[in-house]
Amino acid sequence: MSAMLSVERLTRRYGPGCDRCLASTGPAHGTNSCPHCGTVVACADVSFDVEDGEVLGIVGESGSGKSTVAACLAFDQPPTSGQAFLEGFDGDMLSADAAARRRLRNTRIGIVYQTPQQGLALDVTTGGNVGERLLAADWRHVGRIRARASDLLERTEIPIARIDEEPRAFSGGMRQRVQLAKALASRPSLLILDEPTTGLDVSVQARILDLIQGIQREAGVAMVVISHDLGVIRLLTERTLVMKLGRVVEEGLTDQVLEDPQDAYTQLLVNSAL
Amino acid sequence: MNVRTLLDTPVPEPGPAYNYAFLDEGTKREIRRAVLKAVAIPGHQVPFGSREMPLGRGWGTGGLQLSLSLLGEGECFKAIDQGADDSVNAVNMRRLVAAMTDAEPVTDTRAATLVQSRHRIPEERLRPDQTLVLQVPAPEPLSWIEPRYAQTQRMHAERDYSPMWLYLYESIARHGEIAVGANYPVIVDGHYLMSPTPIPRWDVPKLDRAPFLTLLGAGREKRIYAVPPHTSVVPLEFEDYRFQVERFAQPCARCGATDAYLDEVLDPRSGETVCFTCSDTAHCELRRTEAQR
């Protein structure tokens, strides 16, 4: 089985940067900001593979760099260094030209953000939000766009009668489901879920997690799930990376990582879970 | 030098008050350069240093600067405003051009070598030896959806026009049709999205693979762009929501034309429609004189 996504030594710094940044930050130093130049090393040397149909979790506390990894893979942030290879795309996708990146982003990669404002235009109709990815993929038939949007809204349990309403009028849980429908519109090969259920109440969380599981089973899409919530990671993922201060500190099968954590930080994380 | 000698010094003979065609030679050269670049990159907006003109910005200063930098001896100049040769703005522009250049002012479209127009393309089919100059209020079609200039530049460069398509989709979702009356967005030469100026949809097909050169000038926004002859101009449309031109229930009340763009004439008191008449007054006039013969 070939990897759907292969990430190699992904690094993202914020600041001027110096030769000693990487050697002076990370869990061993207890900080992610370089004492010499003040640069914040959001993530460094992050490497992993995601197989076709696999669900990979990235867990870690706030500020551990997990969302930066997501932002780099969704082209929202340019990485400082590192490469990523997506199956079927020739070469490193992170250094592709802007038009190629946009095409990948619109057709092959879907992302669900923690806040719907990031992923949705709240003043554009729900159908338009979902259809935007289809329009970007050169769909030029309104009827077919609406049919596909309706299918996805039905799948994500949004009443189809509300297809021409703005997500502004929707609850937080509904907006999150619209984001999911939008991310799935162009049948992506890779779905990135960046804290998809954070900030939602428990019953709504459960429905969205159910939905994600169902979609994963049906579509077999490769997923990267980013969360600080071990419950979400346990439920959705097969393999997990644990991040701390921008570095991967532990990696393994999710059950193994959560039942028998090796790294001190992971032990703390598991023991802190309510 | 005392006052006496100053007063005794003969006053030099005044030269001509203005340069030929009002603009100085450097400006004309700059505008012609911008035109050459615009013709070389169809639909691309070329910046130029728009000058103060003897009419208000937004009243056709871009079109006028184009016309003045192009008109020479033996040219015939026609100015129209919403299809009419006799509106105040068109008359004043024609007078200015007549006073400042050797070009002959005309109203017959067939006689003109250069037609400057606001918001219409003449009904008479223009020939390869004629040039159309359109006055542009807002050159950037993406300004409907993206106010940031740097972003629109990027979108043009990458041909990232899906937000424009989304705008049209939204129009259909909310109104059941593409609710764009004038200034219908078009793709020029398979690349740039272009604002054809607020011409009615009726006039948009006249630009597609037209035998004549169209120059578009935005004085206030300082942009010049062009559609060279035989260049494709394709309105954005969906497979199931096609671009459509306006349709009129009645013929022109004056010349009986059924194949021309008509203006609705309203009763100013009741607000009811009295009749429809040709928007292109010269064409209407021509049809009537031909009918009388």
XYZ file of C-alpha atoms in Angstrom:
567
model
C 0.000 0.000 0.000
C 1.408 3.353 -1.007
C 1.062 6.412 1.182
C -1.693 8.849 0.244
C 0.207 11.599 1.990
C 3.838 11.605 2.944
C 5.135 14.515 5.015
C 8.878 14.963 5.411
C 10.563 17.164 8.001
C 7.899 19.839 7.976
C 9.116 22.955 9.785
C 7.419 26.272 10.308
C 9.067 29.172 12.120
C 7.651 32.575 12.920
C 10.366 35.169 13.188
C 13.758 36.008 11.732
C 15.264 32.587 12.496
C 18.886 31.720 13.235
C 21.186 28.698 13.005
C 20.496 27.714 16.581
C 16.679 27.852 16.506
C 16.089 24.139 16.030
C 18.801 23.053 18.451
C 17.583 25.378 21.210
C 13.862 24.648 21.170
C 11.617 21.667 21.710
C 10.585 19.540 24.683
C 14.193 19.077 25.843
C 14.509 22.825 26.275
C 11.012 23.408 27.566
C 10.257 26.141 25.050
C 9.325 26.675 21.425
C 10.809 30.141 21.166
C 14.482 30.467 20.349
C 16.409 32.104 23.231
C 18.904 33.563 20.724
C 16.663 35.289 18.186
C 13.162 35.060 19.685
C 11.805 33.090 16.722
C 8.877 30.842 17.525
C 9.374 27.354 16.142
C 5.752 26.304 15.704
C 6.645 22.877 14.373
C 9.910 21.281 13.386
C 10.977 18.075 11.632
C 7.452 16.693 11.595
C 7.362 13.603 9.378
C 4.582 11.081 8.913
C 2.746 9.025 6.315
C -0.985 8.572 5.928
C -2.032 5.506 3.973
C -5.031 5.507 1.667
C -8.149 5.208 3.823
C -6.212 5.575 7.053
C -7.088 7.979 9.851
C -4.122 9.564 11.573
C -4.496 11.535 14.779
C -2.305 14.373 15.934
C -2.725 15.137 19.597
C -1.093 17.674 21.851
C -1.875 20.582 24.085
C -2.597 24.084 22.901
C 0.489 25.578 21.266
C 2.088 22.250 20.442
C 2.094 23.047 16.715
C -0.564 20.636 15.554
C -2.734 23.283 13.887
C 0.334 24.702 12.148
C 0.854 21.284 10.567
C -2.759 21.370 9.364
C -2.397 24.936 8.078
C 0.717 24.014 6.100
C -0.941 20.956 4.550
C -3.989 23.019 3.565
C -1.710 25.711 2.039
C -2.959 28.325 4.495
C 0.637 28.803 5.677
C 3.821 28.307 3.715
C 6.239 25.984 5.549
C 9.723 27.270 6.344
C 11.132 23.964 5.138
C 10.012 20.421 4.531
C 8.113 18.602 1.866
C 4.814 16.836 1.396
C 3.899 14.364 -1.301
C 0.325 13.601 -2.239
C -0.373 10.469 -4.239
C -0.954 11.289 -7.883
C 0.735 14.680 -7.676
C 4.160 15.009 -9.196
C 6.726 16.352 -6.738
C 6.523 18.258 -3.495
C 3.065 19.803 -3.246
C 4.176 22.471 -0.748
C 6.584 24.037 -3.238
C 4.194 23.811 -6.219
C 3.203 27.083 -7.882
C 0.236 29.031 -6.589
C -2.197 27.865 -9.263
C -1.288 24.187 -8.731
C -1.628 24.570 -4.962
C -5.033 26.157 -5.374
C -6.123 23.341 -7.668
C -4.993 20.730 -5.138
C -6.701 22.632 -2.342
C -9.943 22.785 -4.304
C -10.009 19.262 -5.629
C -7.836 16.870 -3.614
C -7.674 18.265 -0.077
C -10.607 19.105 2.166
C -10.310 20.821 5.516
C -12.680 21.414 8.405
C -11.564 24.176 10.750
C -12.318 24.599 14.415
C -14.276 27.797 13.747
C -16.789 27.807 10.872
C -15.847 31.417 10.047
C -12.507 30.125 8.785
C -13.978 27.571 6.432
C -17.265 29.158 5.398
C -18.370 32.462 3.948
C -21.217 33.155 6.350
C -22.944 35.589 3.964
C -22.953 33.143 1.052
C -25.791 30.605 0.822
C -25.177 27.099 2.119
C -25.444 25.741 -1.414
C -22.969 28.359 -2.595
C -20.521 27.456 0.148
C -20.618 23.789 -0.784
C -20.736 24.599 -4.494
C -17.711 26.894 -4.349
C -15.365 23.922 -4.499
C -17.290 22.511 -7.455
C -17.178 25.866 -9.251
C -13.445 25.961 -8.627
C -13.240 22.510 -10.200
C -14.929 23.947 -13.338
C -18.463 22.693 -12.735
C -20.622 24.946 -14.908
C -24.094 23.474 -14.458
C -26.175 24.997 -11.680
C -28.581 22.047 -11.562
C -25.797 19.518 -11.116
C -24.030 21.685 -8.539
C -27.231 21.943 -6.521
C -27.890 18.218 -6.834
C -24.417 17.408 -5.517
C -24.755 19.991 -2.739
C -28.136 18.517 -1.789
C -26.657 15.013 -1.589
C -23.911 16.246 0.704
C -26.262 18.278 2.880
C -28.524 15.265 3.217
C -25.514 13.164 4.171
C -24.461 15.744 6.776
C -28.041 16.007 8.104
C -28.766 19.597 7.045
C -32.387 20.049 5.902
C -32.231 20.488 2.127
C -34.949 23.143 2.351
C -32.314 25.397 3.885
C -29.884 25.142 0.952
C -30.442 28.791 0.023
C -30.067 30.109 3.561
C -26.866 31.644 4.826
C -24.898 29.639 7.423
C -25.117 32.787 9.533
C -28.599 31.600 10.454
C -27.329 28.171 11.568
C -26.266 26.823 14.950
C -22.632 25.999 15.646
C -23.163 22.282 15.109
C -24.958 22.855 11.802
C -22.227 25.175 10.582
C -19.672 22.511 11.378
C -21.676 20.002 9.332
C -21.855 22.485 6.425
C -18.060 22.754 6.609
C -17.869 18.990 6.419
C -20.193 18.926 3.393
C -18.078 21.601 1.725
C -14.829 19.759 2.442
C -16.277 16.597 0.886
C -17.794 18.305 -2.175
C -15.010 17.551 -4.616
C -14.404 14.013 -3.290
C -11.010 14.836 -1.780
C -8.268 12.261 -1.355
C -7.281 13.785 1.957
C -9.500 15.279 4.637
C -7.949 17.395 7.377
C -10.034 17.898 10.493
C -8.573 20.596 12.718
C -10.352 20.401 16.075
C -13.683 19.660 14.337
C -15.733 19.300 17.506
C -14.030 21.714 19.872
C -16.442 24.209 21.341
C -19.552 22.167 20.613
C -21.691 20.656 23.328
C -21.300 16.954 24.019
C -24.396 15.649 22.242
C -23.616 17.677 19.111
C -20.016 16.461 19.270
C -21.216 12.878 19.353
C -23.379 13.346 16.237
C -20.551 14.958 14.290
C -18.117 12.245 15.299
C -20.679 9.624 14.214
C -21.000 11.413 10.922
C -17.244 11.558 10.374
C -16.958 7.844 11.173
C -19.767 7.050 8.758
C -18.183 9.084 5.980
C -14.838 7.479 6.627
C -16.361 4.005 6.368
C -18.249 4.819 3.168
C -15.752 6.931 1.303
C -12.556 5.436 2.700
C -10.953 8.847 2.543
C -7.563 9.362 4.204
C -7.877 11.683 7.185
C -5.675 13.667 9.482
C -7.552 14.437 12.694
C -6.107 17.118 14.924
C -7.420 17.400 18.435
C -6.462 17.989 22.016
C -9.366 15.763 22.994
C -8.164 12.206 23.590
C -11.739 10.954 23.322
C -11.978 12.189 19.729
C -8.580 10.693 18.907
C -9.510 7.341 20.480
C -12.807 7.185 18.608
C -11.655 8.202 15.150
C -8.041 7.318 14.625
C -5.944 4.239 14.109
C -2.544 5.801 14.488
C -1.513 8.812 16.533
C 1.293 11.325 16.744
C 1.811 13.148 20.020
C 3.227 16.640 19.682
C 4.790 18.882 22.272
C 6.371 22.285 21.741
C 6.524 21.777 18.014
C 8.045 18.293 17.992
C 6.652 14.799 17.623
C 7.398 13.111 20.957
C 5.616 9.813 20.440
C 4.025 7.912 17.598
C 2.210 4.639 17.364
C -1.103 2.806 17.179
C -3.699 4.889 18.949
C -4.648 2.158 21.430
C -1.023 1.586 22.259
C -0.248 5.270 22.725
C -3.248 5.827 24.950
C -3.046 2.605 26.984
C 0.696 2.403 27.376
C 2.219 5.831 26.863
C 6.000 5.771 26.695
C 6.881 9.437 26.702
C 6.541 11.320 29.964
C 4.527 14.036 28.307
C 2.102 11.534 26.774
C 1.693 9.907 30.177
C 0.803 13.276 31.616
C -1.615 13.942 28.784
C -3.364 10.579 29.224
C -3.530 10.941 32.986
C -4.961 14.441 32.692
C -7.923 13.247 30.642
C -11.154 13.581 32.560
C 15.672 96.387 -13.852
C 13.296 99.181 -12.955
C 9.609 99.427 -13.581
C 10.013 101.643 -16.604
C 12.222 99.237 -18.506
C 9.924 96.387 -17.545
C 6.960 98.245 -18.977
C 8.915 99.125 -22.103
C 9.933 95.530 -22.763
C 7.776 94.270 -25.591
C 5.362 91.508 -24.588
C 6.265 88.304 -26.434
C 3.746 87.135 -28.996
C 1.466 84.579 -27.356
C 1.844 81.079 -28.792
C -1.126 78.817 -29.298
C -3.013 78.552 -26.018
C -3.046 74.768 -26.072
C -1.046 71.988 -27.625
C -2.641 70.084 -30.524
C -5.329 67.787 -29.122
C -5.164 69.509 -25.720
C -2.740 66.965 -24.223
C 1.005 67.564 -24.293
C 3.067 65.332 -26.550
C 4.564 63.359 -23.656
C 1.122 62.446 -22.367
C -0.083 61.387 -25.785
C 2.969 59.204 -26.175
C 2.386 57.639 -22.753
C -1.234 56.884 -23.627
C -0.290 55.388 -27.003
C 2.266 53.195 -25.254
C -0.379 52.026 -22.798
C -2.656 51.305 -25.770
C 0.018 49.199 -27.452
C 0.513 47.200 -24.284
C -3.244 46.828 -23.810
C -3.635 45.539 -27.376
C -0.794 43.088 -26.814
C -2.458 41.666 -23.674
C -6.185 41.613 -24.488
C -8.388 42.404 -21.499
C -5.473 43.277 -19.195
C -5.755 46.609 -17.421
C -2.731 48.817 -18.076
C -2.145 51.680 -15.620
C -1.529 55.158 -17.003
C -1.153 58.614 -15.483
C -4.578 60.049 -16.123
C -4.462 63.841 -16.600
C -6.783 66.555 -15.403
C -9.198 67.219 -18.244
C -11.596 70.077 -18.848
C -14.471 67.885 -17.660
C -15.184 66.147 -14.386
C -13.716 62.756 -13.598
C -16.377 60.174 -14.197
C -17.668 62.096 -17.220
C -15.535 60.347 -19.782
C -12.031 61.635 -19.126
C -10.528 58.202 -19.851
C -12.282 57.901 -23.205
C -11.484 61.498 -24.077
C -7.767 61.070 -23.370
C -7.717 57.983 -25.615
C -9.532 59.835 -28.409
C -7.329 62.924 -28.169
C -4.136 60.896 -28.271
C -5.307 59.076 -31.414
C -7.138 61.673 -33.530
C -5.148 63.166 -36.391
C -5.812 64.784 -39.729
C -8.508 63.162 -41.863
C -10.187 61.467 -38.907
C -13.912 61.742 -38.236
C -14.996 61.770 -34.598
C -18.370 60.683 -33.251
C -19.324 60.956 -29.577
C -22.345 59.225 -28.120
C -23.794 59.099 -24.645
C -26.144 56.160 -23.950
C -26.612 55.899 -27.719
C -27.481 59.589 -28.244
C -25.379 62.076 -30.238
C -27.272 65.028 -28.848
C -26.892 64.636 -25.092
C -25.069 67.513 -23.385
C -22.006 65.449 -22.563
C -21.655 64.055 -26.095
C -22.139 67.491 -27.664
C -19.537 69.107 -25.415
C -17.035 66.340 -26.031
C -17.530 66.619 -29.802
C -17.103 70.405 -29.618
C -13.925 70.096 -27.582
C -12.444 67.575 -30.007
C -13.441 69.784 -32.962
C -11.797 72.816 -31.367
C -8.602 71.068 -30.358
C -7.899 68.685 -33.269
C -8.142 68.475 -37.054
C -10.717 65.685 -36.775
C -14.112 66.329 -38.258
C -17.089 65.917 -35.910
C -19.783 63.600 -37.300
C -22.939 61.858 -36.093
C -23.301 59.260 -38.857
C -21.687 56.087 -37.493
C -20.681 54.990 -40.990
C -18.688 58.183 -41.543
C -16.779 58.011 -38.244
C -13.233 56.699 -37.984
C -13.335 56.864 -34.200
C -16.457 56.448 -32.088
C -16.251 57.438 -28.435
C -19.153 56.071 -26.481
C -20.616 55.896 -23.036
C -22.519 52.695 -22.259
C -23.467 51.670 -25.818
C -21.999 50.126 -28.946
C -23.599 51.519 -32.128
C -26.209 49.306 -33.822
C -24.432 49.880 -37.136
C -21.790 47.161 -37.487
C -18.418 48.833 -37.135
C -15.789 48.116 -39.810
C -12.115 47.119 -39.467
C -11.069 50.708 -40.261
C -13.088 52.092 -37.356
C -12.094 52.260 -33.685
C -14.448 52.153 -30.741
C -13.459 53.983 -27.555
C -15.537 53.143 -24.487
C -15.650 55.293 -21.353
C -15.108 53.147 -18.274
C -16.383 54.067 -14.807
C -15.022 50.962 -12.998
C -12.453 48.869 -14.863
C -12.042 46.078 -12.299
C -14.732 43.388 -12.702
C -13.515 41.644 -9.553
C -14.224 44.719 -7.428
C -17.758 43.319 -6.971
C -16.299 40.541 -4.871
C -12.789 41.575 -3.850
C -11.954 45.133 -2.798
C -8.209 44.574 -2.354
C -6.177 45.526 -5.421
C -3.304 43.134 -4.612
C -5.798 40.265 -4.396
C -7.476 41.101 -7.717
C -4.040 41.234 -9.359
C -3.248 37.777 -8.012
C -6.631 36.437 -9.125
C -6.121 37.741 -12.666
C -2.601 36.319 -12.814
C -3.721 32.880 -11.649
C -7.027 33.076 -13.506
C -8.692 32.394 -10.178
C -12.181 33.437 -11.176
C -14.191 30.944 -9.114
C -15.336 33.717 -6.700
C -16.923 35.441 -9.717
C -18.667 32.210 -10.654
C -19.830 31.935 -7.050
C -21.231 35.463 -7.333
C -23.252 34.378 -10.385
C -24.351 31.157 -8.648
C -25.522 33.213 -5.654
C -27.471 35.482 -7.983
C -29.271 32.430 -9.393
C -29.865 30.905 -5.935
C -31.356 34.145 -4.620
C -33.094 35.637 -7.667
C -33.611 32.659 -9.963
C -31.487 34.244 -12.693
C -28.187 35.980 -13.274
C -29.249 39.430 -12.125
C -26.641 41.445 -13.994
C -28.244 44.106 -16.191
C -25.301 45.970 -17.638
C -21.543 45.549 -17.351
C -21.826 41.784 -17.813
C -18.479 40.094 -16.980
C -16.701 38.545 -19.959
C -13.574 36.475 -20.553
C -11.311 37.982 -23.197
C -9.130 35.764 -25.380
C -9.615 32.828 -23.012
C -7.748 34.501 -20.191
C -8.640 37.782 -18.529
C -11.948 38.530 -16.915
C -12.983 41.956 -18.190
C -15.605 44.549 -17.462
C -17.089 45.567 -20.826
C -18.267 48.859 -19.191
C -21.958 49.355 -18.429
C -23.096 48.476 -21.942
C -26.361 46.528 -21.940
C -26.146 42.752 -22.403
C -27.472 43.470 -25.912
C -24.106 44.926 -26.923
C -21.850 42.240 -25.430
C -22.038 39.815 -28.419
C -20.963 42.694 -30.703
C -17.512 42.550 -29.096
C -16.915 38.851 -29.763
C -14.475 38.401 -32.660
C -15.381 41.895 -33.815
C -13.461 43.161 -36.854
C -12.753 46.501 -35.168
C -10.465 47.603 -32.326
C -12.085 48.486 -29.005
C -10.181 50.630 -26.525
C -11.460 51.159 -23.015
C -10.320 54.079 -20.879
C -10.974 54.722 -17.191
C -9.838 58.268 -16.369
C -10.698 58.278 -12.695
C -9.288 54.805 -12.098
C -6.288 55.420 -14.406
C -6.563 52.253 -16.472
C -6.558 51.498 -20.195
C -7.472 48.121 -21.667
C -8.369 46.807 -25.081
C -10.093 44.182 -27.170
C -8.087 43.841 -30.391
C -9.895 42.855 -33.610
C -10.945 39.211 -33.992
C -10.527 38.464 -30.270
C -12.963 36.194 -28.474
C -15.151 37.867 -25.846
C -17.228 35.292 -23.992
C -19.774 36.184 -21.311
C -19.730 34.006 -18.179
C -22.657 31.611 -18.271
C -23.776 28.285 -16.873
C -24.819 25.364 -19.062
C -28.337 25.610 -17.675
C -28.441 29.394 -17.132
C -27.331 30.920 -20.401
C -26.308 34.480 -21.034
C -29.261 36.265 -22.615
C -29.660 39.617 -24.310
C -32.576 41.909 -23.499
C -35.873 41.303 -25.281
C -38.410 43.973 -26.167
C -42.132 43.469 -26.434
C -42.626 46.279 -28.960
C -40.738 47.730 -31.915
C -39.234 51.243 -31.822
C -42.079 53.768 -31.815
C -40.190 56.048 -34.215
C -38.494 53.824 -36.778
C -40.189 50.476 -36.157
C -36.914 48.631 -35.552
C -37.264 45.208 -33.968
C -33.553 44.426 -34.085
C -32.198 47.305 -32.000
C -31.717 48.039 -28.320
C -34.647 50.132 -27.113
C -35.113 52.637 -24.306
C -38.328 52.627 -22.353
C -40.083 56.003 -22.438
C -42.070 56.666 -19.263
C -44.816 59.163 -18.599
C -43.185 61.414 -15.993
C -46.480 61.924 -14.151
C -47.977 58.446 -14.048
C -44.718 56.507 -14.366
C -46.338 54.244 -16.937
C -44.613 53.069 -20.082
C -45.548 55.249 -23.033
C -43.494 53.533 -25.707
C -40.055 52.161 -26.601
C -37.613 54.018 -28.844
C -34.184 53.234 -30.258
C -31.337 54.018 -27.910
C -28.993 54.588 -30.891
C -30.415 57.896 -32.204
C -28.223 58.066 -35.333
C -29.279 54.584 -36.403
C -32.934 55.407 -35.749
C -32.657 58.599 -37.791
C -31.009 56.753 -40.655
C -33.760 54.138 -40.755
C -36.433 56.822 -40.850
C -34.829 58.774 -43.694
C -34.323 55.550 -45.637
C -37.970 54.627 -45.083
C -39.096 58.018 -46.402
C -37.158 57.594 -49.605
